Coordinates of C-alpha atoms in Angstrom, one line a residue:
M1 CA -7.0 -36.8 6.1
G2 CA -8.5 -33.4 6.4
R3 CA -10.5 -32.3 9.4
I4 CA -13.1 -29.5 9.6
L5 CA -11.8 -26.6 11.6
K6 CA -14.2 -25.6 14.4
P7 CA -14.2 -22.0 15.8
W8 CA -13.6 -23.3 19.3
D9 CA -10.4 -25.2 18.3
G10 CA -7.7 -24.2 20.6
I11 CA -9.9 -24.7 23.7
F12 CA -10.0 -28.4 23.0
Q13 CA -9.6 -30.6 20.0
Y14 CA -13.0 -32.4 19.6
S15 CA -12.7 -35.3 17.3
S16 CA -14.2 -38.7 16.8
P17 CA -12.6 -41.9 18.2
E18 CA -11.8 -43.0 14.6
E19 CA -9.6 -40.0 14.1
E20 CA -6.5 -40.6 16.2
L21 CA -4.4 -37.5 16.4
P22 CA -1.1 -38.0 18.4
I23 CA -1.1 -34.4 19.5
S24 CA -4.8 -34.1 20.2
I25 CA -5.8 -33.4 23.8
R26 CA -9.4 -34.5 24.5
P27 CA -11.7 -33.3 27.3
H28 CA -11.6 -36.5 29.4
H29 CA -7.8 -36.5 29.3
L30 CA -7.9 -33.2 31.0
A31 CA -10.4 -34.4 33.6
Y32 CA -8.3 -37.6 34.3
A33 CA -5.3 -35.4 35.0
A34 CA -7.2 -33.0 37.2
A35 CA -8.7 -35.9 39.3
I36 CA -5.4 -37.6 39.9
T37 CA -3.7 -34.4 40.8
F38 CA -6.4 -33.5 43.3
A39 CA -6.3 -36.9 45.0
I40 CA -2.5 -36.9 45.4
S41 CA -2.6 -33.3 46.7
S42 CA -5.3 -34.1 49.2
M43 CA -3.5 -37.1 50.7
S44 CA -0.2 -35.2 50.8
M45 CA -1.7 -32.2 52.6
A46 CA -3.5 -34.4 55.1
S47 CA -0.4 -36.3 56.0
Q48 CA 1.6 -33.1 56.4
V49 CA -1.0 -31.5 58.7
L50 CA -1.5 -34.5 61.0
F51 CA 2.0 -35.6 61.4
K52 CA 3.4 -32.1 61.8
S53 CA 1.0 -31.4 64.7
N54 CA 1.8 -34.7 66.4
P55 CA 5.1 -36.1 65.1
G56 CA 5.6 -39.9 65.7
S57 CA 2.0 -40.3 66.7
A58 CA 0.6 -43.8 66.0
K59 CA -2.7 -43.4 67.9
S60 CA -5.7 -45.0 66.4
G61 CA -7.6 -41.7 66.3
N62 CA -5.1 -40.1 64.0
L63 CA -4.9 -43.2 61.8
L64 CA -8.7 -43.2 61.4
S65 CA -8.6 -39.5 60.4
I66 CA -6.0 -40.2 57.8
F67 CA -8.0 -43.1 56.5
G68 CA -11.1 -41.0 56.3
L69 CA -9.3 -38.3 54.3
I70 CA -8.0 -41.0 51.9
L71 CA -11.5 -42.3 51.4
A72 CA -12.9 -38.8 50.7
S73 CA -10.1 -38.2 48.1
A74 CA -10.9 -41.5 46.5
A75 CA -14.6 -40.7 46.3
T76 CA -13.8 -37.3 44.8
T77 CA -11.5 -38.9 42.2
L78 CA -14.1 -41.4 41.2
T79 CA -16.7 -38.7 40.8
L80 CA -14.4 -36.7 38.5
L81 CA -13.7 -39.8 36.5
W82 CA -17.4 -40.4 36.0
V83 CA -17.9 -36.8 34.9
A84 CA -15.0 -37.1 32.4
T85 CA -16.0 -40.6 31.1
F86 CA -19.8 -40.3 30.9
L87 CA -21.1 -36.7 31.4
V88 CA -18.7 -34.7 29.2
P89 CA -19.1 -36.9 26.1
R90 CA -22.9 -36.6 26.4
A91 CA -22.9 -32.9 27.3
L92 CA -20.4 -31.7 24.7
P93 CA -22.4 -32.3 21.4
P94 CA -25.4 -30.2 22.6
L95 CA -23.0 -27.5 23.7
V96 CA -21.4 -27.6 20.2
S97 CA -24.8 -27.4 18.6
Y98 CA -25.7 -24.3 20.6
I99 CA -22.4 -22.6 19.8
E100 CA -22.9 -23.4 16.1
S101 CA -26.4 -22.1 16.0
R102 CA -25.3 -18.8 17.6
L103 CA -22.5 -18.4 15.0
S104 CA -24.9 -19.2 12.2
S105 CA -27.3 -16.6 13.4
I106 CA -24.7 -13.8 12.8
S107 CA -23.7 -15.3 9.4
V108 CA -20.3 -16.4 10.5
S109 CA -19.3 -20.0 10.1
A110 CA -16.1 -22.1 10.4
P111 CA -13.8 -22.5 7.4
L112 CA -14.6 -25.3 5.0
E113 CA -11.5 -27.4 5.6
T114 CA -8.5 -27.2 7.9
K115 CA -5.4 -26.1 6.2
V116 CA -2.8 -28.9 6.8
I117 CA 0.7 -27.5 7.3
E118 CA 3.8 -28.7 9.0
R119 CA 3.3 -26.9 12.3
I120 CA 0.6 -25.4 14.6
V121 CA -0.2 -21.9 13.5
A122 CA -2.5 -19.5 15.3
V123 CA -4.2 -16.8 13.2
R124 CA -6.8 -14.3 14.4
C125 CA -9.5 -13.7 11.9
T126 CA -11.3 -10.4 11.8
C127 CA -13.7 -11.1 8.9
S128 CA -17.4 -10.2 9.4
G129 CA -16.4 -8.1 12.5
L130 CA -15.8 -11.3 14.6
E131 CA -12.4 -12.1 16.1
K132 CA -11.8 -15.8 16.6
E133 CA -8.8 -18.1 17.0
E134 CA -8.2 -20.6 14.2
T135 CA -5.8 -23.4 15.0
L136 CA -4.2 -25.3 12.2
S137 CA -3.1 -28.8 13.2
D138 CA -0.1 -30.8 12.2
K139 CA -1.1 -33.8 10.0
G140 CA 2.3 -35.3 9.4
D141 CA 4.2 -35.6 6.2
D142 CA 3.0 -33.6 3.2
T143 CA 3.8 -34.2 -0.5
P144 CA 6.1 -31.6 -2.0
S145 CA 3.3 -29.8 -3.7
E146 CA 1.4 -29.6 -0.5
K147 CA 4.3 -28.1 1.3
D148 CA 4.7 -25.5 -1.4
S149 CA 1.1 -24.4 -1.2
G150 CA 0.9 -24.3 2.6
Y151 CA -2.0 -26.7 2.9
S152 CA -3.1 -30.0 1.5
S153 CA -6.0 -30.8 -0.8
P154 CA -9.1 -32.1 0.9
T155 CA -9.8 -35.8 1.0
E156 CA -12.8 -37.9 1.9
D157 CA -13.2 -38.0 5.7
T158 CA -16.0 -39.6 7.5
T159 CA -15.4 -37.2 10.4
N160 CA -15.8 -34.2 8.2
E161 CA -19.0 -35.7 6.7
K162 CA -20.5 -36.5 10.1
F163 CA -19.6 -33.1 11.4
A164 CA -21.0 -31.2 8.4
Q165 CA -24.2 -33.3 8.5
S166 CA -24.7 -32.3 12.1
F167 CA -24.8 -28.6 11.0
P168 CA -26.2 -28.5 7.5
Q169 CA -26.9 -24.7 7.6
A170 CA -23.4 -23.8 8.7
F171 CA -21.2 -25.7 6.3
R172 CA -21.1 -25.9 2.5
T173 CA -18.8 -28.1 0.6
V174 CA -16.1 -26.7 -1.6
E175 CA -18.0 -27.9 -4.7
E176 CA -21.2 -26.1 -3.6
C177 CA -19.2 -22.9 -3.0
T178 CA -17.4 -23.2 -6.3
A179 CA -20.7 -23.6 -8.1
I180 CA -22.0 -20.4 -6.4
H181 CA -18.9 -18.6 -7.5
Q182 CA -19.1 -19.8 -11.1
A183 CA -22.7 -18.7 -11.2
K184 CA -21.3 -15.2 -10.4
E185 CA -23.0 -15.1 -7.0
T186 CA -19.8 -14.9 -5.1
H187 CA -21.1 -12.1 -3.0
E188 CA -23.6 -14.6 -1.4
L189 CA -20.8 -16.6 0.1
R190 CA -19.6 -16.2 3.7
D191 CA -16.2 -14.6 4.3
V192 CA -14.6 -17.8 5.4
E193 CA -15.9 -19.5 2.2
V194 CA -14.4 -16.8 0.0
I195 CA -11.1 -17.1 1.9
E196 CA -11.0 -20.8 1.3
L197 CA -11.8 -20.6 -2.4
T198 CA -9.2 -17.9 -2.8
L199 CA -6.6 -20.0 -1.0
R200 CA -7.4 -22.8 -3.3
G201 CA -6.9 -20.6 -6.4
I202 CA -10.5 -20.8 -7.4
I203 CA -11.0 -17.1 -6.9
P204 CA -8.0 -15.0 -8.1
L205 CA -6.7 -12.8 -5.3
H206 CA -6.7 -9.7 -7.6
S207 CA -10.4 -10.2 -8.6
L208 CA -12.0 -10.1 -5.2
E209 CA -13.5 -6.7 -5.8
R210 CA -15.1 -7.7 -9.0
S211 CA -16.3 -11.0 -7.7
L212 CA -17.7 -9.7 -4.4
K213 CA -19.1 -6.4 -5.8
D214 CA -17.9 -4.8 -2.5
C215 CA -14.5 -3.2 -2.5
A216 CA -14.3 -2.8 1.3
R217 CA -15.2 -6.4 1.9
A218 CA -12.6 -7.5 -0.7
V219 CA -9.9 -5.6 1.1
Q220 CA -10.8 -7.2 4.4
I221 CA -10.9 -10.7 2.9
R222 CA -7.6 -10.2 1.1
R223 CA -5.9 -9.4 4.4
S224 CA -7.1 -12.8 5.7
V225 CA -5.9 -14.6 2.6
V226 CA -2.5 -13.0 2.7
S227 CA -2.2 -13.9 6.4
R228 CA -2.8 -17.6 5.5
T229 CA -0.8 -17.9 2.3
L230 CA 2.8 -17.8 3.6
D231 CA 4.0 -19.7 6.6
T232 CA 6.0 -16.8 8.0
P233 CA 5.2 -15.0 11.2
A234 CA 5.8 -11.5 9.7
Q235 CA 3.4 -11.8 6.8
S236 CA 0.9 -13.9 8.7
A237 CA 0.4 -11.0 11.1
I238 CA -0.9 -8.6 8.5
E239 CA -4.5 -9.4 9.3
T240 CA -4.2 -7.9 12.8
S241 CA -1.5 -5.4 12.0
L242 CA -1.8 -1.7 12.6
L243 CA -2.2 -1.0 8.9
P244 CA -5.6 0.6 8.8
Y245 CA -8.3 -0.6 6.3
R246 CA -11.7 0.5 7.7
D247 CA -13.6 3.6 6.7
Y248 CA -11.9 4.2 3.3
D249 CA -13.4 4.7 -0.1
Y250 CA -11.9 1.7 -1.9
A251 CA -14.3 2.2 -4.8
S252 CA -12.2 5.2 -5.9
V253 CA -9.1 3.1 -5.8
F254 CA -10.3 0.1 -7.7
G255 CA -9.4 0.2 -11.4
C256 CA -7.6 3.5 -11.0
C257 CA -4.9 3.7 -8.3
A258 CA -3.8 0.3 -6.9
E259 CA -4.4 -3.5 -7.1
N260 CA -4.5 -6.2 -4.4
V261 CA -5.2 -3.6 -1.8
I262 CA -4.9 -4.6 1.9
G263 CA -5.3 -1.1 3.5
Y264 CA -4.1 2.4 3.2
M265 CA -1.1 4.3 4.5
P266 CA -1.9 7.4 6.5
L267 CA 0.7 10.2 6.3
P268 CA 0.7 13.4 8.4
V269 CA -0.1 16.5 6.3
G270 CA 0.9 20.0 7.4
V271 CA 0.9 23.4 5.8
A272 CA 3.8 25.7 5.1
G273 CA 3.3 29.4 4.6
P274 CA 1.3 31.2 3.5
L275 CA 3.4 32.2 0.6
Q276 CA 2.6 35.1 -1.7
I277 CA 2.7 33.5 -5.2
D278 CA 2.0 35.9 -8.1
G279 CA 0.2 38.2 -5.6
R280 CA -2.0 35.4 -4.1
P281 CA -1.4 34.1 -0.6
I282 CA -1.3 30.3 -0.6
F283 CA -0.7 27.7 2.1
L284 CA 1.3 24.8 0.8
P285 CA 0.0 21.3 1.8
M286 CA 2.9 18.9 2.5
A287 CA 2.7 15.2 3.4
T288 CA 5.9 14.2 5.1
T289 CA 7.5 12.3 8.0
E290 CA 10.6 14.4 8.1
G291 CA 10.6 16.7 11.0
T292 CA 11.6 20.4 10.4
L293 CA 10.8 20.2 6.7
I294 CA 7.5 22.1 7.0
A295 CA 8.8 24.5 9.6
S296 CA 11.9 25.3 7.5
T297 CA 9.8 25.9 4.4
S298 CA 7.5 28.2 6.4
R299 CA 10.6 30.2 7.4
G300 CA 11.5 30.5 3.7
C301 CA 8.0 31.7 2.9
K302 CA 8.3 34.4 5.5
A303 CA 11.5 35.6 4.1
I304 CA 10.1 35.7 0.5
N305 CA 6.9 37.5 1.6
S306 CA 9.0 40.2 3.2
G307 CA 10.2 41.2 -0.2
G308 CA 6.7 41.1 -1.8
G309 CA 6.4 37.4 -2.6
V310 CA 7.5 35.1 -5.5
S311 CA 6.9 35.6 -9.2
T312 CA 6.5 32.5 -11.4
V313 CA 6.4 31.8 -15.1
V314 CA 5.6 28.7 -17.1
V315 CA 8.0 28.7 -20.1
A316 CA 7.0 25.4 -21.6
D317 CA 4.3 22.7 -21.3
G318 CA 4.4 19.3 -22.9
M319 CA 4.3 15.7 -21.8
T320 CA 6.4 13.3 -23.8
R321 CA 6.4 9.7 -24.9
A322 CA 9.1 8.2 -27.0
P323 CA 8.5 4.8 -28.8
V324 CA 11.2 2.9 -30.6
V325 CA 10.5 1.4 -34.0
S326 CA 12.8 -0.5 -36.3
F327 CA 13.3 -1.0 -40.0
E328 CA 14.9 -3.6 -42.3
N329 CA 17.9 -1.4 -42.9
V330 CA 19.4 2.0 -42.1
N331 CA 18.2 3.5 -45.4
L332 CA 14.6 2.9 -44.6
A333 CA 15.1 4.2 -41.1
A334 CA 16.7 7.4 -42.5
A335 CA 13.8 7.8 -45.0
A336 CA 11.3 7.5 -42.2
K337 CA 13.2 10.1 -40.1
Q338 CA 13.2 12.5 -43.0
F339 CA 9.5 12.1 -43.5
I340 CA 8.6 12.5 -39.8
E341 CA 10.6 15.7 -39.4
S342 CA 9.1 17.2 -42.5
A343 CA 6.1 19.5 -42.3
A344 CA 3.9 16.9 -44.0
G345 CA 5.0 14.2 -41.6
Q346 CA 4.4 16.4 -38.6
D347 CA 0.9 17.3 -39.8
A348 CA 0.1 13.6 -40.6
L349 CA 1.2 12.4 -37.1
R350 CA -0.6 15.4 -35.5
D351 CA -3.9 14.5 -37.2
A352 CA -3.7 10.9 -36.1
F353 CA -2.7 11.8 -32.5
N354 CA -5.3 14.5 -32.0
S355 CA -8.1 12.2 -33.2
T356 CA -7.8 10.2 -30.0
T357 CA -8.4 13.0 -27.4
R358 CA -10.4 16.1 -26.9
F359 CA -8.0 17.5 -24.3
G360 CA -4.5 16.8 -25.8
M361 CA -2.8 18.3 -28.8
L362 CA 0.5 17.1 -30.4
I363 CA 3.1 19.8 -30.4
N364 CA 5.9 18.1 -32.3
V365 CA 7.8 14.8 -32.9
A366 CA 11.6 14.6 -32.7
A367 CA 13.3 11.6 -34.3
R368 CA 16.7 10.2 -33.4
I369 CA 18.3 7.3 -35.3
A370 CA 20.4 4.5 -33.8
G371 CA 21.3 1.9 -36.4
S372 CA 18.1 0.8 -38.2
S373 CA 16.0 1.9 -35.3
L374 CA 14.2 5.2 -34.7
Y375 CA 13.4 6.8 -31.3
L376 CA 10.5 9.2 -31.7
R377 CA 9.9 11.7 -28.9
F378 CA 6.3 12.8 -29.1
R379 CA 5.5 16.0 -27.2
A380 CA 1.9 17.1 -26.5
S381 CA -0.1 19.4 -24.3
T382 CA -2.4 17.5 -22.0
G383 CA -4.7 20.1 -20.4
E384 CA -5.3 19.5 -16.7
A385 CA -4.0 15.9 -16.7
M386 CA -0.4 14.9 -16.1
G387 CA -1.1 13.1 -19.4
M388 CA 1.0 9.9 -19.7
N389 CA -2.0 7.8 -20.6
M390 CA -3.4 10.4 -22.9
V391 CA -0.1 10.7 -24.8
G392 CA 0.4 7.0 -24.9
K393 CA -3.0 6.5 -26.6
G394 CA -2.2 9.2 -29.2
V395 CA 1.2 7.8 -29.9
E396 CA -0.3 4.3 -30.7
A397 CA -2.7 5.9 -33.2
A398 CA 0.1 7.9 -34.8
L399 CA 2.4 4.9 -35.3
L400 CA -0.4 2.9 -36.8
S401 CA -1.1 5.7 -39.2
L402 CA 2.6 6.0 -40.1
R403 CA 2.8 2.3 -41.0
R404 CA -0.6 2.0 -42.7
D405 CA -0.9 5.3 -44.6
H406 CA 2.6 6.6 -45.4
G407 CA 4.5 3.8 -47.0
F408 CA 6.2 2.3 -43.9
A409 CA 4.4 -1.0 -43.8
H410 CA 7.5 -2.9 -42.8
M411 CA 8.1 -0.7 -39.8
K412 CA 8.1 -2.8 -36.5
I413 CA 6.9 -1.2 -33.3
I414 CA 9.5 -2.5 -30.7
S415 CA 8.1 -0.7 -27.7
L416 CA 5.7 2.1 -26.9
S417 CA 8.4 3.5 -24.6
G418 CA 12.0 3.4 -25.7
N419 CA 13.3 5.4 -22.6
Y420 CA 13.9 8.5 -24.8
C421 CA 10.9 10.1 -23.1
T422 CA 12.3 9.9 -20.2
D423 CA 9.9 8.9 -17.4
K424 CA 10.9 8.3 -13.8
K425 CA 14.7 8.3 -14.5
A426 CA 17.3 11.0 -14.3
A427 CA 18.0 12.0 -17.9
A428 CA 19.7 14.9 -19.6
I429 CA 17.0 15.2 -22.2
N430 CA 14.4 16.2 -19.6
W431 CA 16.9 18.7 -18.1
I432 CA 17.6 20.2 -21.5
E433 CA 14.4 19.9 -23.5
G434 CA 11.9 19.8 -20.6
R435 CA 9.0 17.5 -19.8
G436 CA 5.7 18.4 -18.3
K437 CA 5.7 22.0 -17.0
S438 CA 8.9 24.1 -17.2
V439 CA 8.7 26.7 -14.5
V440 CA 10.9 29.5 -13.2
A441 CA 10.3 31.1 -9.8
E442 CA 12.1 34.2 -8.5
A443 CA 12.1 36.4 -5.4
I444 CA 13.9 39.5 -4.3
I445 CA 14.5 39.9 -0.6
P446 CA 15.9 43.0 1.1
A447 CA 19.2 42.5 2.9
E448 CA 17.8 43.5 6.3
M449 CA 15.0 40.9 6.0
V450 CA 17.5 38.3 5.0
Q451 CA 19.4 39.1 8.3
K452 CA 16.2 39.3 10.4
V453 CA 14.4 36.2 9.1
L454 CA 17.2 33.9 7.9
K455 CA 19.8 35.1 10.4
C456 CA 22.6 35.5 7.9
S457 CA 24.0 37.9 5.4
V458 CA 23.2 38.0 1.6
E459 CA 26.9 37.6 0.9
S460 CA 27.2 34.4 3.0
L461 CA 24.1 32.9 1.3
V462 CA 25.4 33.6 -2.2
K463 CA 28.8 32.1 -1.3
L464 CA 27.3 28.9 0.2
N465 CA 25.0 28.4 -2.8
T466 CA 28.1 28.6 -5.1
N467 CA 30.2 26.2 -3.1
K468 CA 27.5 23.7 -2.2
N469 CA 25.0 23.7 -5.1
Y470 CA 27.5 24.3 -8.0
I471 CA 31.0 23.2 -7.0
G472 CA 30.0 20.4 -4.6
S473 CA 27.4 19.0 -7.1
A474 CA 30.0 19.1 -9.9
L475 CA 32.6 17.3 -7.7
A476 CA 29.9 14.6 -6.9
G477 CA 29.4 14.1 -10.7
V478 CA 26.0 15.6 -10.8
A479 CA 25.4 16.1 -14.5
T480 CA 21.7 16.9 -14.7
G481 CA 19.2 18.7 -12.5
G482 CA 21.0 18.4 -9.2
F483 CA 22.3 21.9 -8.6
N484 CA 20.1 22.5 -5.6
A485 CA 20.0 21.9 -1.9
H486 CA 16.9 19.7 -1.5
A487 CA 14.3 20.5 -4.1
A488 CA 13.1 16.9 -4.0
N489 CA 12.0 17.3 -0.4
I490 CA 9.3 19.9 -1.2
V491 CA 8.4 18.4 -4.6
T492 CA 7.7 15.0 -3.0
A493 CA 5.8 16.3 0.0
I494 CA 3.4 18.3 -2.2
F495 CA 3.1 15.4 -4.6
L496 CA 2.0 13.1 -1.9
A497 CA -0.5 15.6 -0.5
T498 CA -2.1 16.3 -3.9
G499 CA -2.3 12.9 -5.4
Q500 CA 0.6 13.1 -7.9
D501 CA 2.7 10.1 -8.9
P502 CA 5.5 10.1 -6.3
A503 CA 7.9 8.2 -8.6
Q504 CA 7.9 11.2 -10.9
N505 CA 9.7 13.3 -8.3
I506 CA 12.9 12.1 -10.0
E507 CA 12.6 14.3 -13.1
S508 CA 10.2 16.8 -11.4
S509 CA 12.9 17.7 -8.9
N510 CA 15.4 18.8 -11.6
C511 CA 16.3 22.2 -10.4
I512 CA 19.1 24.8 -10.4
T513 CA 19.1 27.3 -7.6
I514 CA 20.6 30.7 -8.3
M515 CA 21.4 33.3 -5.7
E516 CA 23.0 36.7 -6.4
E517 CA 23.5 40.0 -4.5
L518 CA 22.0 43.0 -6.3
P519 CA 23.7 46.4 -6.4
T520 CA 21.2 47.5 -3.7
G521 CA 22.5 44.8 -1.4
A522 CA 19.2 42.8 -1.8
L523 CA 19.2 39.0 -2.5
R524 CA 17.8 37.8 -5.8
A525 CA 17.0 34.1 -5.6
S526 CA 15.5 31.8 -8.2
V527 CA 14.8 28.2 -9.1
S528 CA 14.5 26.9 -12.6
M529 CA 12.7 23.6 -12.9
P530 CA 12.2 22.3 -16.5
S531 CA 10.3 19.1 -15.9
I532 CA 7.5 19.3 -13.2
E533 CA 5.0 16.6 -14.0
V534 CA 1.7 17.3 -12.4
G535 CA -2.1 17.1 -13.0
T536 CA -5.3 18.0 -11.3
I537 CA -7.4 15.3 -12.8
G538 CA -6.9 11.5 -13.0
G539 CA -4.8 9.1 -11.0
G540 CA -4.4 9.8 -7.3
T541 CA -6.1 13.2 -7.6
S542 CA -9.4 11.3 -7.6
L543 CA -8.9 10.0 -4.1
A544 CA -10.9 12.0 -1.5
P545 CA -8.1 13.2 0.8
Q546 CA -5.8 14.2 -2.1
A547 CA -8.7 15.9 -4.0
A548 CA -9.5 17.8 -0.7
M549 CA -5.9 19.2 -0.8
L550 CA -6.4 20.3 -4.4
D551 CA -9.7 21.9 -3.5
F552 CA -7.8 23.6 -0.6
L553 CA -5.6 25.2 -3.2
G554 CA -8.5 26.0 -5.4
L555 CA -7.2 23.7 -8.1
K556 CA -9.4 20.7 -8.1
G557 CA -10.4 19.4 -11.5
E558 CA -10.5 21.6 -14.6
S559 CA -10.1 25.4 -14.4
S560 CA -13.5 27.2 -14.8
T561 CA -11.9 30.5 -15.6
G562 CA -8.6 30.0 -17.5
D563 CA -8.2 29.3 -21.2
A564 CA -6.3 26.0 -21.4
S565 CA -4.9 27.0 -24.9
I566 CA -2.9 29.8 -23.2
L567 CA 0.5 28.6 -21.9
G568 CA 0.5 28.3 -18.1
N569 CA -3.2 29.0 -17.7
T570 CA -4.5 25.7 -16.4
N571 CA -4.9 24.4 -12.9
A572 CA -2.1 21.9 -13.5
S573 CA 0.2 24.8 -14.5
M574 CA -0.7 26.7 -11.3
L575 CA 0.1 23.7 -9.2
A576 CA 3.5 23.5 -10.9
R577 CA 4.0 27.2 -10.0
I578 CA 3.1 26.6 -6.4
I579 CA 5.6 23.7 -6.2
A580 CA 8.3 25.9 -7.7
G581 CA 7.5 28.7 -5.2
G582 CA 7.7 26.2 -2.3
V583 CA 11.0 24.8 -3.6
L584 CA 12.5 28.3 -3.6
A585 CA 11.3 28.8 0.0
G586 CA 12.8 25.5 1.1
E587 CA 16.1 26.3 -0.7
L588 CA 16.5 29.6 1.1
S589 CA 15.8 28.3 4.5
L590 CA 18.0 25.2 4.3
C591 CA 21.0 27.2 2.9
A592 CA 20.6 29.8 5.7
A593 CA 20.6 27.0 8.3
L594 CA 23.8 25.6 6.8
V595 CA 25.4 29.1 6.9
T596 CA 24.5 29.6 10.6
G597 CA 25.1 26.0 11.6
E598 CA 21.6 25.5 12.8
L599 CA 20.7 22.4 10.7
V600 CA 21.6 19.7 13.1
G601 CA 20.3 21.5 16.1
A602 CA 17.0 22.1 14.4
H603 CA 16.6 18.4 13.6
M604 CA 17.5 17.5 17.2
V605 CA 14.7 19.7 18.5
H606 CA 11.9 19.1 15.9
N607 CA 12.6 15.4 15.4
R608 CA 12.6 14.5 19.1
K609 CA 10.0 16.8 20.5
T610 CA 7.4 15.5 23.0
L611 CA 4.3 17.0 24.5
E612 CA 5.8 17.1 27.9

């Protein structure tokens, strides 16, 4: 049978005589034990003192003294027994009432029912700003379904009823709380009531924000629910863990960036540079936990600046989505391919696609046949957005038009994405055809500045680049985009700082680093990156810290000066240029550290530095 969990459980288990719990320790039990212990200790100490001072004494004076001490101990024992037997049971209910009234005055009450699990679990609740200990008591054998869920269903219990009736303002039944929730007044419930209804599955865990109409409160309650769902010490500690959750704008996360949120993950953000990019000095914001990365990139920026900075160019811009469709036979598939690749087919798909967006524009559609299936790679410009959702919406409209208006009624849409795009996977098609922004960045650095800043010669850098980034990558079986030292390091750090999708660092880090010695002895270095996928609106760019970093770069939102119809003239394209410039700086510095043998030493210094 269930028992209402009181906030003061853990101090003593207060229960009625009808509820016999084998493990329960009641107040008068503690008093009995204290009284007996005191009596025995008093008699023992008296005997030791008297007989130690006068060993072997049998005088009547000493005997009377001992007898008096015994009587005093007995009187004390009887007094304590009276307190435990009569006074405590009469004084405890008023004390309970007082505590309950104080808790009710700050809108915090006990949970509706005790969760019944197989062992005693202590969980600290932080809801409503109050920390309290909740002790869950063993109730014996559970049914298999109860063990699976972590708690048993409530049953009729006279103890619960009596206790709840004693404090009508503090406790509501599950039925009452459920009715409030069904009336869409969930936000009127107390935190502990919401927790209980969520644990029972009445309120879905993922819908707390919508039900409570308060995103911050939903996050706090979700932490409490998660802590009570699994009977594992690691996950039950999340409520009081060091994962922060206060003082964050969760409204900007809800419906945009993440679900089932329980907090946020702070990352240190530093700046490398400044780096002269196309004549403009720019600090590069980088979020990382790898020591030396920002320092190394800064050194590369210094070397590039000594030669006048880095020049960048966007050579292509188009986000892709590739659905797979099937036909009854290869002849129909071939006919569809022929139509799609024709001028009339391209125009028809373009009209349908462009009708879904004011910012995107279909560039072309490439078709590849495999048996009776077609893989269609739609490529579109997406303005300031990274554009996956924009392209997906346009592709759906184009496919429906193809099936409805152009004689392919029997065409079946297998998947909106057939992996011919390709998104978040290493793929030759992105390396060859490009995806997102295709950028090249180049810098020329005088030989003396290479020696001064990078501490090595131009010749040694060129040789290392060939042996490491070309021959070594080839021996490792790198087939696409991996002919560089560590492009992904800089790409990911800037992605995290500016609200990009970190999983897209896979294709965005496709890079070949080229170094050559010019006839003048200077170093010409470049990086070619055909698939940088970035945006300055949508997704994580809407979060305040990430938006602040875009604002720091002068790239937040849509460009107010550039013509988006001109290739490379958007804020998103400028962000891609900045990333390419940063990658070049990182490549130069790391390769120089490998030439001079400073790599390990630098990590030992920067990764283990203290303030002392």
